[in-house]
Amino acid sequence: MATVGAVFGLPDGVAAAPGGDLEDLRATPLAAARKIRQVYTKESAAAGGNWQALVTVAGSSEIAVTDQPDTMVEAYSVNKIAVAVAVLDKVDRGLLKLTQRVNVTAAVAAGDSDGIFRLDGAYPSAVTLGHVLSALLTVSDDVAARLCGDVAPAAEINKILVGKGFGKTQVQLTGNPNRFYMGRTTPRETHTLLRRLVAGTLLSRASTNVILSRLRSPIAFTDGIRREMSSLERGRIATKAGWFGASRHEAGVIFDRGSAPVLTYAIFADGQSGAANFGATHPAVRARSRMGRAFLDAVNGLPGDRSVPAARESLAG
């Protein structure tokens, strides 16, 4: 039977973290949810602009944050999780393999975009699909998204997502069937996608681990929720950010010390000052860094959700 770390993408060493302090032991899910609500309200107001979010704590009778959760938003790179789900669904059905080669041409890598493929300067080259997904989910590589379109056309991605119950989380089609913009979602659907992902109901265990291990890796996004944390603490958080223009988004899952999910967040923000600033000092990103530290502190002594089949099975082993 798989270990907890294998199921939830746990980096080496995280499971060996020491227990919490006395303050941790007094925490309750409801108290954590209320603390998180206070922090979110304070920090989002201080940053200004527009916010849409859904944040929940495992075991709480109250939702921590519900702020226009059904508003359709431009997802930007947060939707790369959904793209990865669609690609890995094809892997699970035997239509694709992580070991198969994908060609990187100068045309595919052309343009000013985020990521590492455009920096290579040596084309054509070929990488595995596993490499593509790693670049997609860690450094948010835009060329990797195009390469995903070469193995899973945009219309097929949307069809797979609809089939899994995500009719609002869709990529935006273009004139080229293999190219797409990242499209739209709602905080609620992104939150649900993350919950179902960690529950093991979207993909096989192996494919689930592909996504979560990349999102929890040291090189995944660190400017927001994970910024004010140790490397060990960062390893307990699977996160994906998205940014473009005036928008600064982030969604993910915080795990307890036993690697069960304890907090799920989908936070979308736009309209703050500093639209040209894509660094950690942007008001919305800075606000999320404060939220992240407070979120983790609030749930640090709480057990995660062990009712999900994957967690229950792994803990039994």
Coordinates of C-alpha atoms in Angstrom, one line a residue:
M1 CA 0.0 0.0 0.0
A2 CA 1.4 3.4 -0.9
T3 CA 2.8 5.7 1.7
V4 CA 1.1 9.0 2.5
G5 CA 4.0 10.8 0.8
A6 CA 3.5 8.9 -2.4
V7 CA -0.2 9.6 -2.5
F8 CA 0.0 13.3 -1.9
G9 CA 3.2 14.3 -3.6
L10 CA 5.1 14.7 -0.3
P11 CA 8.7 15.9 -0.6
D12 CA 11.3 14.0 1.4
G13 CA 11.5 14.9 5.0
V14 CA 8.1 16.6 5.5
A15 CA 6.5 13.6 7.3
A16 CA 9.3 13.8 9.9
A17 CA 8.4 17.3 11.0
P18 CA 8.0 17.7 14.7
G19 CA 4.7 18.1 16.5
G20 CA 3.0 21.5 17.2
D21 CA 3.2 23.6 20.3
L22 CA 0.6 24.1 22.9
E23 CA -1.2 26.7 20.9
D24 CA -1.5 24.2 18.1
L25 CA -3.1 21.7 20.4
R26 CA -5.9 24.2 21.4
A27 CA -6.8 24.9 17.8
T28 CA -10.2 23.8 16.4
P29 CA -11.4 23.8 12.8
L30 CA -14.0 26.4 13.5
A31 CA -11.6 28.7 15.3
A32 CA -9.1 28.3 12.4
A33 CA -11.8 29.1 9.8
R34 CA -12.8 32.3 11.7
K35 CA -9.2 33.4 12.1
I36 CA -8.6 32.8 8.4
R37 CA -11.7 34.9 7.6
Q38 CA -10.4 37.8 9.7
V39 CA -7.0 37.7 8.0
Y40 CA -8.5 37.5 4.5
T41 CA -10.8 40.4 5.1
K42 CA -8.1 42.6 6.5
E43 CA -5.4 41.8 3.9
S44 CA -7.7 42.0 0.9
A45 CA -9.1 45.3 2.0
A46 CA -5.6 46.7 2.6
A47 CA -4.5 45.6 -0.9
G48 CA -7.6 47.1 -2.5
G49 CA -9.0 46.1 -5.9
N50 CA -11.4 43.2 -6.6
W51 CA -11.3 39.8 -4.9
Q52 CA -13.1 36.6 -5.4
A53 CA -12.3 33.6 -3.2
L54 CA -13.4 30.4 -1.5
V55 CA -11.4 29.0 1.4
T56 CA -12.3 26.0 3.5
V57 CA -10.9 24.2 6.6
A58 CA -11.4 20.5 7.0
G59 CA -13.8 19.8 9.8
S60 CA -15.1 23.3 10.2
S61 CA -18.9 23.9 10.3
E62 CA -18.3 27.3 8.7
I63 CA -16.7 28.2 5.4
A64 CA -13.7 30.2 6.1
V65 CA -14.0 32.6 3.2
T66 CA -16.8 32.9 0.6
D67 CA -16.3 36.0 -1.4
Q68 CA -18.2 36.0 -4.7
P69 CA -17.2 32.3 -5.2
D70 CA -19.4 31.9 -8.3
T71 CA -18.1 34.8 -10.3
M72 CA -16.6 33.9 -13.6
V73 CA -13.0 35.1 -13.7
E74 CA -10.1 35.0 -16.1
A75 CA -8.1 32.1 -14.6
Y76 CA -4.8 32.7 -16.4
S77 CA -2.2 30.1 -15.2
V78 CA -4.3 28.7 -12.4
N79 CA -6.1 26.8 -15.1
K80 CA -2.8 25.0 -15.9
I81 CA -3.9 22.6 -13.2
A82 CA -7.0 21.9 -15.2
V83 CA -5.0 21.4 -18.4
A84 CA -2.7 18.9 -16.5
V85 CA -5.8 17.0 -15.3
A86 CA -7.0 16.7 -18.9
V87 CA -3.7 15.6 -20.2
L88 CA -3.2 13.0 -17.4
D89 CA -6.8 11.8 -18.0
K90 CA -5.5 10.7 -21.4
V91 CA -2.5 9.1 -19.8
D92 CA -4.8 7.1 -17.5
R93 CA -6.8 5.9 -20.5
G94 CA -3.7 4.7 -22.3
L95 CA -3.9 7.4 -25.0
L96 CA -0.7 9.1 -23.9
K97 CA 2.5 8.2 -22.0
L98 CA 4.6 10.4 -19.8
T99 CA 7.7 8.9 -21.5
Q100 CA 6.6 9.9 -25.0
R101 CA 8.6 12.6 -26.8
V102 CA 7.1 16.0 -27.6
N103 CA 8.9 18.2 -30.2
V104 CA 9.9 21.8 -29.2
T105 CA 10.3 23.9 -32.3
A106 CA 11.4 27.5 -32.7
A107 CA 7.9 28.4 -33.7
V108 CA 6.4 26.8 -30.6
A109 CA 8.9 28.5 -28.4
A110 CA 8.7 31.9 -30.1
G111 CA 7.3 35.0 -28.3
D112 CA 7.6 36.7 -25.0
S113 CA 6.2 34.4 -22.4
D114 CA 7.0 33.0 -18.9
G115 CA 9.0 29.8 -18.6
I116 CA 12.2 28.1 -19.5
F117 CA 11.7 26.6 -23.0
R118 CA 11.9 30.0 -24.7
L119 CA 15.3 30.5 -23.1
D120 CA 16.8 27.4 -24.7
G121 CA 17.8 29.0 -28.0
A122 CA 18.5 25.6 -29.5
Y123 CA 15.7 24.1 -31.6
P124 CA 14.3 21.7 -32.6
S125 CA 14.6 19.7 -29.4
A126 CA 12.5 16.9 -27.9
V127 CA 11.4 16.4 -24.3
T128 CA 9.2 13.9 -22.6
L129 CA 5.5 14.7 -21.8
G130 CA 6.5 14.2 -18.1
H131 CA 9.0 17.1 -18.5
V132 CA 6.4 19.2 -20.1
L133 CA 4.0 18.8 -17.2
S134 CA 6.7 19.5 -14.7
A135 CA 7.5 22.8 -16.4
L136 CA 3.8 23.6 -16.7
L137 CA 3.1 23.2 -13.0
T138 CA 6.3 24.5 -11.4
V139 CA 7.6 27.5 -13.3
S140 CA 4.3 27.9 -15.1
D141 CA 5.9 27.6 -18.5
D142 CA 3.7 29.0 -21.3
V143 CA 5.4 27.0 -24.0
A144 CA 4.6 23.9 -22.0
A145 CA 0.9 24.8 -22.3
R146 CA 1.3 24.9 -26.1
L147 CA 3.0 21.5 -26.0
C148 CA 0.1 20.2 -24.0
G149 CA -2.1 21.5 -26.8
D150 CA -0.1 19.3 -29.3
V151 CA -1.2 16.2 -27.4
A152 CA -4.6 17.3 -26.2
P153 CA -6.3 19.8 -28.5
A154 CA -8.2 22.6 -26.8
A155 CA -11.7 21.3 -27.6
E156 CA -10.7 17.9 -26.2
I157 CA -9.4 19.5 -23.0
N158 CA -12.7 21.3 -22.5
K159 CA -14.7 18.1 -23.3
I160 CA -12.7 16.1 -20.7
L161 CA -13.2 18.9 -18.1
V162 CA -17.0 19.0 -18.8
G163 CA -17.1 15.2 -18.4
K164 CA -15.5 15.6 -15.0
G165 CA -18.1 18.2 -14.0
F166 CA -16.2 21.4 -14.7
G167 CA -18.3 23.2 -17.2
K168 CA -17.1 26.6 -16.1
T169 CA -13.4 25.7 -16.0
Q170 CA -12.6 25.9 -19.7
V171 CA -9.7 26.9 -21.9
Q172 CA -10.4 29.5 -24.6
L173 CA -10.3 28.2 -28.1
T174 CA -8.4 30.0 -30.9
G175 CA -8.3 29.5 -34.7
N176 CA -5.6 26.8 -34.2
P177 CA -7.1 23.7 -32.6
N178 CA -3.9 22.9 -30.8
R179 CA -3.5 26.4 -29.2
F180 CA -5.6 28.0 -26.5
Y181 CA -5.7 30.8 -24.0
M182 CA -6.0 29.7 -20.4
G183 CA -9.6 30.6 -20.2
R184 CA -12.0 31.1 -17.3
T185 CA -13.1 29.5 -14.1
T186 CA -14.9 30.3 -10.8
P187 CA -13.4 30.2 -7.3
R188 CA -15.9 27.4 -6.5
E189 CA -15.0 25.2 -9.4
T190 CA -11.3 25.6 -8.9
H191 CA -11.8 24.8 -5.2
T192 CA -13.8 21.7 -6.1
L193 CA -11.2 20.6 -8.6
L194 CA -8.5 20.8 -6.0
R195 CA -10.7 18.9 -3.4
R196 CA -11.5 16.2 -5.9
L197 CA -7.9 16.0 -7.0
V198 CA -6.6 15.3 -3.5
A199 CA -9.5 12.9 -2.8
G200 CA -8.3 10.8 -5.7
T201 CA -11.6 11.0 -7.7
L202 CA -10.3 12.8 -10.8
L203 CA -7.3 10.7 -11.8
S204 CA -5.3 7.6 -11.0
R205 CA -3.1 7.6 -7.9
A206 CA 0.0 7.9 -10.1
S207 CA -1.4 10.8 -12.1
T208 CA -2.6 12.6 -9.0
N209 CA 0.9 12.4 -7.6
V210 CA 2.3 13.9 -10.8
I211 CA 0.3 17.0 -10.2
L212 CA 0.6 17.3 -6.4
S213 CA 4.3 16.5 -6.3
R214 CA 5.1 19.3 -8.8
L215 CA 2.8 21.8 -7.0
R216 CA 4.5 21.0 -3.7
S217 CA 8.1 21.1 -5.0
P218 CA 10.6 23.7 -3.9
I219 CA 10.6 25.4 -7.3
A220 CA 6.8 25.9 -7.4
F221 CA 5.5 29.4 -6.8
T222 CA 6.9 31.0 -3.6
D223 CA 6.1 34.7 -3.9
G224 CA 2.5 34.4 -2.5
I225 CA 1.0 31.9 0.0
R226 CA 4.4 30.1 0.5
R227 CA 6.6 33.2 0.8
E228 CA 6.9 33.6 4.6
M229 CA 7.7 30.0 5.3
S230 CA 10.5 27.6 5.8
S231 CA 11.4 25.1 3.0
L232 CA 9.8 22.4 5.2
E233 CA 6.6 24.3 5.5
R234 CA 6.5 25.1 1.8
G235 CA 6.6 21.4 1.1
R236 CA 3.2 21.0 2.9
I237 CA 1.5 23.3 0.4
A238 CA 0.5 22.5 -3.2
T239 CA 0.0 25.8 -5.0
K240 CA -0.4 27.3 -8.4
A241 CA -0.4 31.0 -9.2
G242 CA -1.7 32.9 -12.3
W243 CA -0.9 36.4 -13.4
F244 CA -1.5 38.6 -16.4
G245 CA -2.2 42.3 -16.7
A246 CA -3.8 43.5 -13.5
S247 CA -4.7 40.0 -12.2
R248 CA -2.8 38.1 -9.5
H249 CA -4.4 34.7 -8.6
E250 CA -3.4 31.7 -6.5
A251 CA -5.1 28.4 -5.6
G252 CA -3.9 25.3 -3.7
V253 CA -4.1 23.0 -0.7
I254 CA -2.4 23.0 2.7
F255 CA -1.7 19.6 4.1
D256 CA -1.3 18.6 7.7
R257 CA 2.0 17.0 9.0
G258 CA 0.6 13.6 8.0
S259 CA 0.0 14.9 4.5
A260 CA -3.8 14.9 4.7
P261 CA -5.5 18.0 3.2
V262 CA -6.5 20.5 5.9
L263 CA -7.2 23.8 4.0
T264 CA -8.2 24.4 0.4
Y265 CA -8.0 27.9 -1.1
A266 CA -8.9 29.5 -4.5
I267 CA -8.1 33.3 -4.4
F268 CA -8.5 35.6 -7.4
A269 CA -7.6 39.3 -7.4
D270 CA -7.4 42.1 -9.9
G271 CA -7.5 45.9 -10.1
Q272 CA -4.8 46.6 -7.5
S273 CA -2.1 49.2 -8.1
G274 CA 1.2 48.2 -9.8
A275 CA -0.2 46.3 -12.8
A276 CA 3.3 46.3 -14.3
N277 CA 4.9 44.7 -11.2
F278 CA 4.9 41.0 -11.3
G279 CA 7.1 40.5 -8.3
A280 CA 6.5 39.8 -4.6
T281 CA 5.9 43.4 -3.8
H282 CA 2.7 43.7 -5.8
P283 CA -0.1 44.5 -3.3
A284 CA -2.2 41.4 -4.0
V285 CA 0.8 39.1 -3.9
R286 CA 2.1 40.7 -0.7
A287 CA -1.4 40.3 0.8
R288 CA -1.4 36.6 -0.1
S289 CA 2.0 36.2 1.6
R290 CA 0.5 37.5 4.8
M291 CA -2.6 35.3 4.4
G292 CA -0.4 32.2 3.7
R293 CA 1.6 32.6 6.9
A294 CA -1.6 33.2 8.9
F295 CA -3.5 30.3 7.2
L296 CA -0.7 27.8 8.0
D297 CA -0.5 29.0 11.6
A298 CA -4.2 28.7 12.0
V299 CA -4.4 25.1 10.9
N300 CA -1.0 23.9 12.0
G301 CA -2.2 21.8 14.9
L302 CA -5.3 20.4 13.1
P303 CA -5.7 17.0 11.5
G304 CA -6.5 17.0 7.8
D305 CA -9.4 15.3 6.1
R306 CA -8.8 11.5 6.4
S307 CA -12.2 10.7 5.1
V308 CA -11.1 10.8 1.5
P309 CA -10.5 7.3 0.2
A310 CA -6.9 7.9 -0.8
A311 CA -5.9 9.4 2.5
R312 CA -7.8 6.7 4.5
E313 CA -6.1 3.9 2.5
S314 CA -2.6 5.3 2.7
L315 CA -2.8 6.0 6.5
A316 CA -4.0 2.5 7.1
G317 CA -0.8 1.3 5.4

